Short mmCIF file of C-alpha atoms in Angstrom, two decimals:
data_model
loop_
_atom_site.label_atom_id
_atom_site.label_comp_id
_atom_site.label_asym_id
_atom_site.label_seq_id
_atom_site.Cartn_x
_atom_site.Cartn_y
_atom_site.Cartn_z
CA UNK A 238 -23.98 21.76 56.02
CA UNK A 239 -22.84 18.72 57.78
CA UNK A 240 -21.83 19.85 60.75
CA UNK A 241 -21.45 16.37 63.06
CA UNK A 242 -18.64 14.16 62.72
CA UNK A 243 -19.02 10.74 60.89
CA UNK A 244 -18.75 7.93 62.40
CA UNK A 245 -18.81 4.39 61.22
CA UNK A 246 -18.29 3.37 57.67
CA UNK A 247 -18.23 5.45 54.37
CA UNK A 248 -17.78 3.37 51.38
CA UNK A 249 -15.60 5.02 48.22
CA UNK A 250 -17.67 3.66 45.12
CA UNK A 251 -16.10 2.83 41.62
CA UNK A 252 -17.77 4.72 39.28
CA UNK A 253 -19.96 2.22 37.42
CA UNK A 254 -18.86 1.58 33.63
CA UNK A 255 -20.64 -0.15 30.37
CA UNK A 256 -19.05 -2.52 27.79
CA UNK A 257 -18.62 0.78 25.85
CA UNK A 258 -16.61 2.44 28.60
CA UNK A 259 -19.33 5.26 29.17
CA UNK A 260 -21.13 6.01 32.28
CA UNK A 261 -23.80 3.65 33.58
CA UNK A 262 -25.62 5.60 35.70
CA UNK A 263 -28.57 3.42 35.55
CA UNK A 264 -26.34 1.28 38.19
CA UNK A 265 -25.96 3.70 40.77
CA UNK A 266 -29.51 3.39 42.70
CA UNK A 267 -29.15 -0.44 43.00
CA UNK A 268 -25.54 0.43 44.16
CA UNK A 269 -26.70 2.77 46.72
CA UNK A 270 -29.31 0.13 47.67
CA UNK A 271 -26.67 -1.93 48.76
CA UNK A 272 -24.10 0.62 50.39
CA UNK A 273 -27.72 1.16 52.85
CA UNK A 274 -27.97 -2.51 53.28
CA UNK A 275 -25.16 -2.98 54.61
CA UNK A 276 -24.98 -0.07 57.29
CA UNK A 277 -22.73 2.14 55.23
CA UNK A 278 -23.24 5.73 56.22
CA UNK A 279 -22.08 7.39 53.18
CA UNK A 280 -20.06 7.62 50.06
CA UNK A 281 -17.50 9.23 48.72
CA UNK A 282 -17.72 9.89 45.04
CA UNK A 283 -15.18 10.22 42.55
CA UNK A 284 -11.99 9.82 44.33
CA UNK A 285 -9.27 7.08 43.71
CA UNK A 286 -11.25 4.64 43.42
CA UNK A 287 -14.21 6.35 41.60
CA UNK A 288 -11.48 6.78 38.55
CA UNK A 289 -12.57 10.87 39.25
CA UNK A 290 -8.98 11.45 37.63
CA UNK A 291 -9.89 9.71 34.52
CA UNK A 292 -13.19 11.21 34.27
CA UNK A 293 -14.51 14.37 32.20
CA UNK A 294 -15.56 17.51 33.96
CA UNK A 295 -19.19 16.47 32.44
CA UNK A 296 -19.17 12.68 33.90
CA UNK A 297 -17.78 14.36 37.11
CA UNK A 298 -21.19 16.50 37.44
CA UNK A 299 -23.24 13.61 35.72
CA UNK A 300 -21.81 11.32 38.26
CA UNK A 301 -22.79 13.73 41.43
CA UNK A 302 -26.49 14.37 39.92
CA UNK A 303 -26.77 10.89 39.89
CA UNK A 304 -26.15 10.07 43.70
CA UNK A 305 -27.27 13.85 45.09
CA UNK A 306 -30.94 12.51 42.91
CA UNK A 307 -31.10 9.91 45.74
CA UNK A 308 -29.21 11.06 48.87
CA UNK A 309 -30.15 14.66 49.02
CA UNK A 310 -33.28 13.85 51.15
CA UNK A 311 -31.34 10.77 53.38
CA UNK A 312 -30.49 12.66 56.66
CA UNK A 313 -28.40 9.67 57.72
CA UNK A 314 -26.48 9.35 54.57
CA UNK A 315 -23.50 11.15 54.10
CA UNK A 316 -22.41 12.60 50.47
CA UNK A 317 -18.70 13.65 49.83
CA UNK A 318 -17.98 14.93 46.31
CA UNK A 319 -14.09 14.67 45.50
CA UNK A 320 -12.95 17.41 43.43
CA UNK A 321 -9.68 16.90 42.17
CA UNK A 322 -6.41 18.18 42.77
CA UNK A 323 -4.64 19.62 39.85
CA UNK A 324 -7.14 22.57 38.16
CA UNK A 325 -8.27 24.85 41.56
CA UNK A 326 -10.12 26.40 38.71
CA UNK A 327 -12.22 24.24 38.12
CA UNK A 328 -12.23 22.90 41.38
CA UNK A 329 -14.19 25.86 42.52
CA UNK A 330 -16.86 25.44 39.85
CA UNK A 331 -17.67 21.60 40.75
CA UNK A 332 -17.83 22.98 44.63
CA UNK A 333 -20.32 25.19 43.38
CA UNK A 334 -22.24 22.46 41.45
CA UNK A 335 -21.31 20.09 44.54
CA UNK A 336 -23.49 22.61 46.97
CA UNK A 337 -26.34 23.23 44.23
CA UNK A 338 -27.30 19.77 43.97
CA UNK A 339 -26.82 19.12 47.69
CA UNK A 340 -23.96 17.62 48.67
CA UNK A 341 -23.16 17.48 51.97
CA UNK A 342 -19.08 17.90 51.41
CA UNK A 343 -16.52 18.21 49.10
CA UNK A 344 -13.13 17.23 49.13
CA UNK A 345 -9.83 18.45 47.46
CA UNK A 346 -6.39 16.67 47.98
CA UNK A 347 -2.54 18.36 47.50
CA UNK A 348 -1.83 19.35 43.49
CA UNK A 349 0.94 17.35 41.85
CA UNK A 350 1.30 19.06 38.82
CA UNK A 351 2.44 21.59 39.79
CA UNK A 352 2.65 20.93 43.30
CA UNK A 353 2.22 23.27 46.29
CA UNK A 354 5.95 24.53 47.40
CA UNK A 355 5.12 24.40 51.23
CA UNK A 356 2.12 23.84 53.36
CA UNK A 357 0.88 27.81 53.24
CA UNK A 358 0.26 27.25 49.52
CA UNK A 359 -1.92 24.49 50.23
CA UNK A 360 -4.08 26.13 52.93
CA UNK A 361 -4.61 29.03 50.38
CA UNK A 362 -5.71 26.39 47.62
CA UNK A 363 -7.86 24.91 50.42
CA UNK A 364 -9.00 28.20 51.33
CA UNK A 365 -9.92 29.39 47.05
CA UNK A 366 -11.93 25.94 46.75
CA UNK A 367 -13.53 26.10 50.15
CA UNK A 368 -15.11 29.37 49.48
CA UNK A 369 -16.85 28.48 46.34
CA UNK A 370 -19.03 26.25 48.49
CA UNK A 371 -19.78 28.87 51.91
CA UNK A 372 -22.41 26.54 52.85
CA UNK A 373 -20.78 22.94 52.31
CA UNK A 374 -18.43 20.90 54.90
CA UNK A 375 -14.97 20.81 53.44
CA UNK A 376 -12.47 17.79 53.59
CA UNK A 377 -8.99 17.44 53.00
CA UNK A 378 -8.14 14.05 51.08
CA UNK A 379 -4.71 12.97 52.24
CA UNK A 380 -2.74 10.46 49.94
CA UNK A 381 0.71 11.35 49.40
CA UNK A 382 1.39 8.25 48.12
CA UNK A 383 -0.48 9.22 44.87
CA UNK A 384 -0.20 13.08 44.83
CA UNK A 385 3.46 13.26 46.45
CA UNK A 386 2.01 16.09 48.65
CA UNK A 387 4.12 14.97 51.58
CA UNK A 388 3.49 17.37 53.90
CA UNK A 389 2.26 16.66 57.70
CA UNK A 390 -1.18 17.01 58.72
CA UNK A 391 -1.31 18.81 61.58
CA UNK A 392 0.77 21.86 59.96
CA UNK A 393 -1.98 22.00 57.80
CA UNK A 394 -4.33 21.78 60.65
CA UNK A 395 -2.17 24.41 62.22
CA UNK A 396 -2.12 26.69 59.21
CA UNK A 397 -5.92 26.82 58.25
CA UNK A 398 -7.79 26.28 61.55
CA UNK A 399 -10.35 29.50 61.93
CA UNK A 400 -9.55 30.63 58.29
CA UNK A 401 -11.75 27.98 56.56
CA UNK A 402 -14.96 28.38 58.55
CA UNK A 403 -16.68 25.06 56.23
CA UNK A 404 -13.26 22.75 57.10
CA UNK A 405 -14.63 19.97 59.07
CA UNK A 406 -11.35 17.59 58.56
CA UNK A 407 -9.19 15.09 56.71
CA UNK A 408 -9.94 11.76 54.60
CA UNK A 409 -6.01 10.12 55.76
CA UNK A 410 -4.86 7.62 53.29
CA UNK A 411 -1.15 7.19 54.52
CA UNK A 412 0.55 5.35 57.34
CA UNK A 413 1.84 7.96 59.57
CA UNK A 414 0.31 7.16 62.88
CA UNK A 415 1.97 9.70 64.85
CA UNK A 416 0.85 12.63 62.54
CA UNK A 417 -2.92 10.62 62.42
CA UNK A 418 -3.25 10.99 66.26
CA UNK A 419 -2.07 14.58 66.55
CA UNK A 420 -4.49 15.90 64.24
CA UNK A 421 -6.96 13.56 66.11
CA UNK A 422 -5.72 15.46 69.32
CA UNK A 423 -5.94 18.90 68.22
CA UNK A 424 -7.19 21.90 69.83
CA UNK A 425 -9.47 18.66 71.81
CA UNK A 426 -10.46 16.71 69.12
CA UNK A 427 -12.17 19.52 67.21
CA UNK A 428 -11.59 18.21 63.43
CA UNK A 429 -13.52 14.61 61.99
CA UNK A 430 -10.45 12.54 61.31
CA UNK A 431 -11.59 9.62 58.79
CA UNK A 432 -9.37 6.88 58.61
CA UNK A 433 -8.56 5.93 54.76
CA UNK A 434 -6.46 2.54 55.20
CA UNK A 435 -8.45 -0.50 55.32
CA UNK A 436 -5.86 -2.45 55.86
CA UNK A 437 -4.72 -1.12 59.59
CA UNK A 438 -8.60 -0.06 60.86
CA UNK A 439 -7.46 -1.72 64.10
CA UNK A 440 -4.62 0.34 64.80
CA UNK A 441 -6.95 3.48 63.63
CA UNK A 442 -9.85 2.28 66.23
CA UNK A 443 -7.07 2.18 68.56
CA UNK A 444 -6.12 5.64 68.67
CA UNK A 445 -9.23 6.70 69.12
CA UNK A 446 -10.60 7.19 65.39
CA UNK A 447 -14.61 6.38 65.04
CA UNK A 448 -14.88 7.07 61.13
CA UNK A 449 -13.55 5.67 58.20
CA UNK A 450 -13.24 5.67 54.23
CA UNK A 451 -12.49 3.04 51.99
CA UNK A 452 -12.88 1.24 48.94
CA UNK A 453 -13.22 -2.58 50.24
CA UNK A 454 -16.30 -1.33 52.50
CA UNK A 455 -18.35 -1.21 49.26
CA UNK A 456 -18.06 -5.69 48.89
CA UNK A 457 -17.08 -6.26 52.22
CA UNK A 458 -18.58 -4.17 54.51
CA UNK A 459 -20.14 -6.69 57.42
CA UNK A 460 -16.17 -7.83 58.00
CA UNK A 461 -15.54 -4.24 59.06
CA UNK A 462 -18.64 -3.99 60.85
CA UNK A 463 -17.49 -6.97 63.45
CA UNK A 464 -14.52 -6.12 63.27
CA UNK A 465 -15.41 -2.67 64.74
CA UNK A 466 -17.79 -4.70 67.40
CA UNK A 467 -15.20 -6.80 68.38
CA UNK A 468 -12.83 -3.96 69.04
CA UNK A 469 -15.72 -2.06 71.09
CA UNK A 470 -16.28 -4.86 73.12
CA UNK A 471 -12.59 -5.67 74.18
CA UNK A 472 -12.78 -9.41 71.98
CA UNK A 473 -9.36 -7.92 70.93
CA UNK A 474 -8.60 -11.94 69.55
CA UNK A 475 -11.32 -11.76 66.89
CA UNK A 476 -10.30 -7.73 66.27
CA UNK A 477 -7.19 -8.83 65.41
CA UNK A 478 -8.70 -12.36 63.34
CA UNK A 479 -11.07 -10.03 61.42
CA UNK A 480 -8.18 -7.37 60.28
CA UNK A 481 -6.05 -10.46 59.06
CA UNK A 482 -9.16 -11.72 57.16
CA UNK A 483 -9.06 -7.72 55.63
CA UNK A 484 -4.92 -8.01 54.85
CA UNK A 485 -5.55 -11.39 53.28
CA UNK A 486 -8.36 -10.28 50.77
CA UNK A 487 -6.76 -6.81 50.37
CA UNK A 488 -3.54 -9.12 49.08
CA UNK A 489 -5.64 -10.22 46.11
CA UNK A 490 -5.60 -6.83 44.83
CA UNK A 491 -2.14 -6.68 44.52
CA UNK A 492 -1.89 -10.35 43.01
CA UNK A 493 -4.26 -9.65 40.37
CA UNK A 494 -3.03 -5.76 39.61
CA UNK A 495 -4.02 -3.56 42.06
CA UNK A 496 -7.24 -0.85 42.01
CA UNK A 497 -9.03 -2.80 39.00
CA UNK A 498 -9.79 -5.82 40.82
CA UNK A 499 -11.76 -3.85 42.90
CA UNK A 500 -14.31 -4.04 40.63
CA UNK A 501 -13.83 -7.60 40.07
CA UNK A 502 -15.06 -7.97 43.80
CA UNK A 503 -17.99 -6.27 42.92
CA UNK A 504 -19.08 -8.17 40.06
CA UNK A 505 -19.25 -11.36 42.68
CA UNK A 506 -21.97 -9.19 44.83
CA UNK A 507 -24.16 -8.85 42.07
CA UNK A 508 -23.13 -5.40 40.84
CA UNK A 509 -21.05 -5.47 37.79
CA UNK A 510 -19.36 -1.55 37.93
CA UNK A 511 -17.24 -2.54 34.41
CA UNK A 512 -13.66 -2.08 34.21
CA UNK A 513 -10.81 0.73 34.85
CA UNK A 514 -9.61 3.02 32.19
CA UNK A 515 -6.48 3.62 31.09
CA UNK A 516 -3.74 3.34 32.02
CA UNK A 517 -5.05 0.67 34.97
CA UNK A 518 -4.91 -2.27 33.18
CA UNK A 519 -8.01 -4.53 33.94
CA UNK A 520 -7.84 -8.62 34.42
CA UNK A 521 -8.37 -10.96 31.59
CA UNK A 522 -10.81 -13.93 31.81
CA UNK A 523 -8.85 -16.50 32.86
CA UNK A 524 -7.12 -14.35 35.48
CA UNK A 525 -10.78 -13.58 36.46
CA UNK A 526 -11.01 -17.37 36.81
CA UNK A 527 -8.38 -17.91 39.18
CA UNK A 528 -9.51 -14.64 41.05
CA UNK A 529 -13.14 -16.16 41.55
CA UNK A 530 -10.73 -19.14 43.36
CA UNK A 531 -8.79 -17.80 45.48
CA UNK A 532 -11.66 -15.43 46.44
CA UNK A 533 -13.44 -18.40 47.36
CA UNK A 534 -10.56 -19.83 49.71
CA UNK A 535 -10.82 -17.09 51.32
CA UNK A 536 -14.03 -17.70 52.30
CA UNK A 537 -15.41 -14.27 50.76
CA UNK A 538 -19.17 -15.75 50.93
CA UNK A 539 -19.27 -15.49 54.63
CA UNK A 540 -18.29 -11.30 54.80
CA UNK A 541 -18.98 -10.23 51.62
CA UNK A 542 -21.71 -7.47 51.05
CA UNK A 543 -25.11 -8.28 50.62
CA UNK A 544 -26.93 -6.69 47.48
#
């Protein structure tokens, strides 16, 4: 079980597509490869951005044998297997799978459809998944702006600490900074609180959080990685510099149409992870031409990931 708390960068890879729209898992070494190269110290696999929604139960598992295959024996690389949030079901069977092939977490966010009523209802879907897996860290993946599960953290800290004895903590995706540093604060800092907004590390690092779990760590890692080292050593100017530089590429997601063009950053490090499924729509050529331009004004070449 992973039993330390993560620190440092944990990238959330797209899962990696062919012209056909099928699985190509052939990618994923050369993509793991990279995440290594570039100081990442984990991944977390078929989440948002990993499409998990839009994939099969069988591509879910496919997916996980294809990372466990290379990570299961890499002590300093962590693997977090989303789940899903809708079918507890079968949520519990891929937690099972998840600690079989050796995962070293799983990861379950709020149902919304149906959703939970209240917070108890959540801690006892927590609690169903959780013990499929006795022997497996369990995360909570926070993102209320995608599930509606709009319920604050630490209730749910407060309503499942000691009952879950493989929780560990919570992936937070949202914005609320107050709830953020009270479930960093609880019972003295006892739960791994991983930041999920790459867009407002800074504020995050300021609070006191040392982990964190994104999508734009996967093609932009080393601009992260100063940023962090600026922060540490008080350059609080080039902190500040280096988390514009993140807004400013972030922007081009929403320019060009949001999660997909993700993967369009990826195809200019050398790993080309296909398109979204529906219903994302994906960019057309010539917006892929004035992408590669403004991704060059940016001056993407000087923190982009190396492959």
């Amino acid at each position: 079980m992973l039993n330390k708390k993560i620190e440092g960068l944990i990238a959330a890879p797209f899962t990696p597509f062919d012209e056909q729209g099928e699985l190509n898992l052939e990618l994923i070494p050369s993509y793991y490869d990279s995440l290594k190269k570039n100081q990442i110290k984990g991944a977390f696999i078929c989440g948002s951005t990993g499409e998990g929604v839009s994939l099969t139960f069988q591509e879910k598992v496919a997916t996980l044998k294809a990372w466990t295959a290379l990570t299961k024996s890499d002590d300093d690389f962590a693997l977090m297997m989303f789940l899903g949030g809708t079918n507890v079901k079968e949520c519990q069977e891929l937690a099972r799978i998840a600690e079989q092939e050796g995962a070293d977490a799983i990861s379950f966010t709020s149902p919304y459809y149906f959703k939970p009523a209240n917070v108890k209802q959540l801690a006892k879907c927590c609690q169903e998944i959780a013990s499929a897996a006795p022997k497996t860290a369990f995360y909570y993946y926070h993102i209320p702006i995608l599930t509606g599960g709009n319920f604050n953290m630490i209730d749910l800290l407060q309503e499942i600490d000691e009952q879950i004895p493989t929780f560990k903590g919570i992936k937070y995706t949202h914005e609320d900074f107050m709830d953020f540093l009270s479930c960093l604060n609880f019972k003295g800092r006892k739960y791994d609180m991983l930041w999920g907004r790459d867009e407002n590390m800074l504020s995050s690092l300021i609070l006191g959080s040392k982990g964190a779990v994104g999508s734009t760590y996967n093609y932009a890692a080393p601009l992260y990685l100063d940023l962090m080292e600026a922060y540490e050593n008080s350059d609080f100017e080039n902190a500040n510099a280096l988390q514009q530089k993140s807004i400013d590429m972030i922007r081009l997601l929403g320019k060009y149409g949001g999660i997909a063009t993700g993967k369009a950053y990826m195809k200019l490090i050398g790993l080309d992870c296909g398109t979204f499924r529906l219903p994302i729509a994906n960019m057309t050529e010539e917006q892929f031409a004035l992408f590669q331009a403004d991704v060059a004004d940016l001056g993407f070449e000087h923190f982009k990931s190396i492959r």
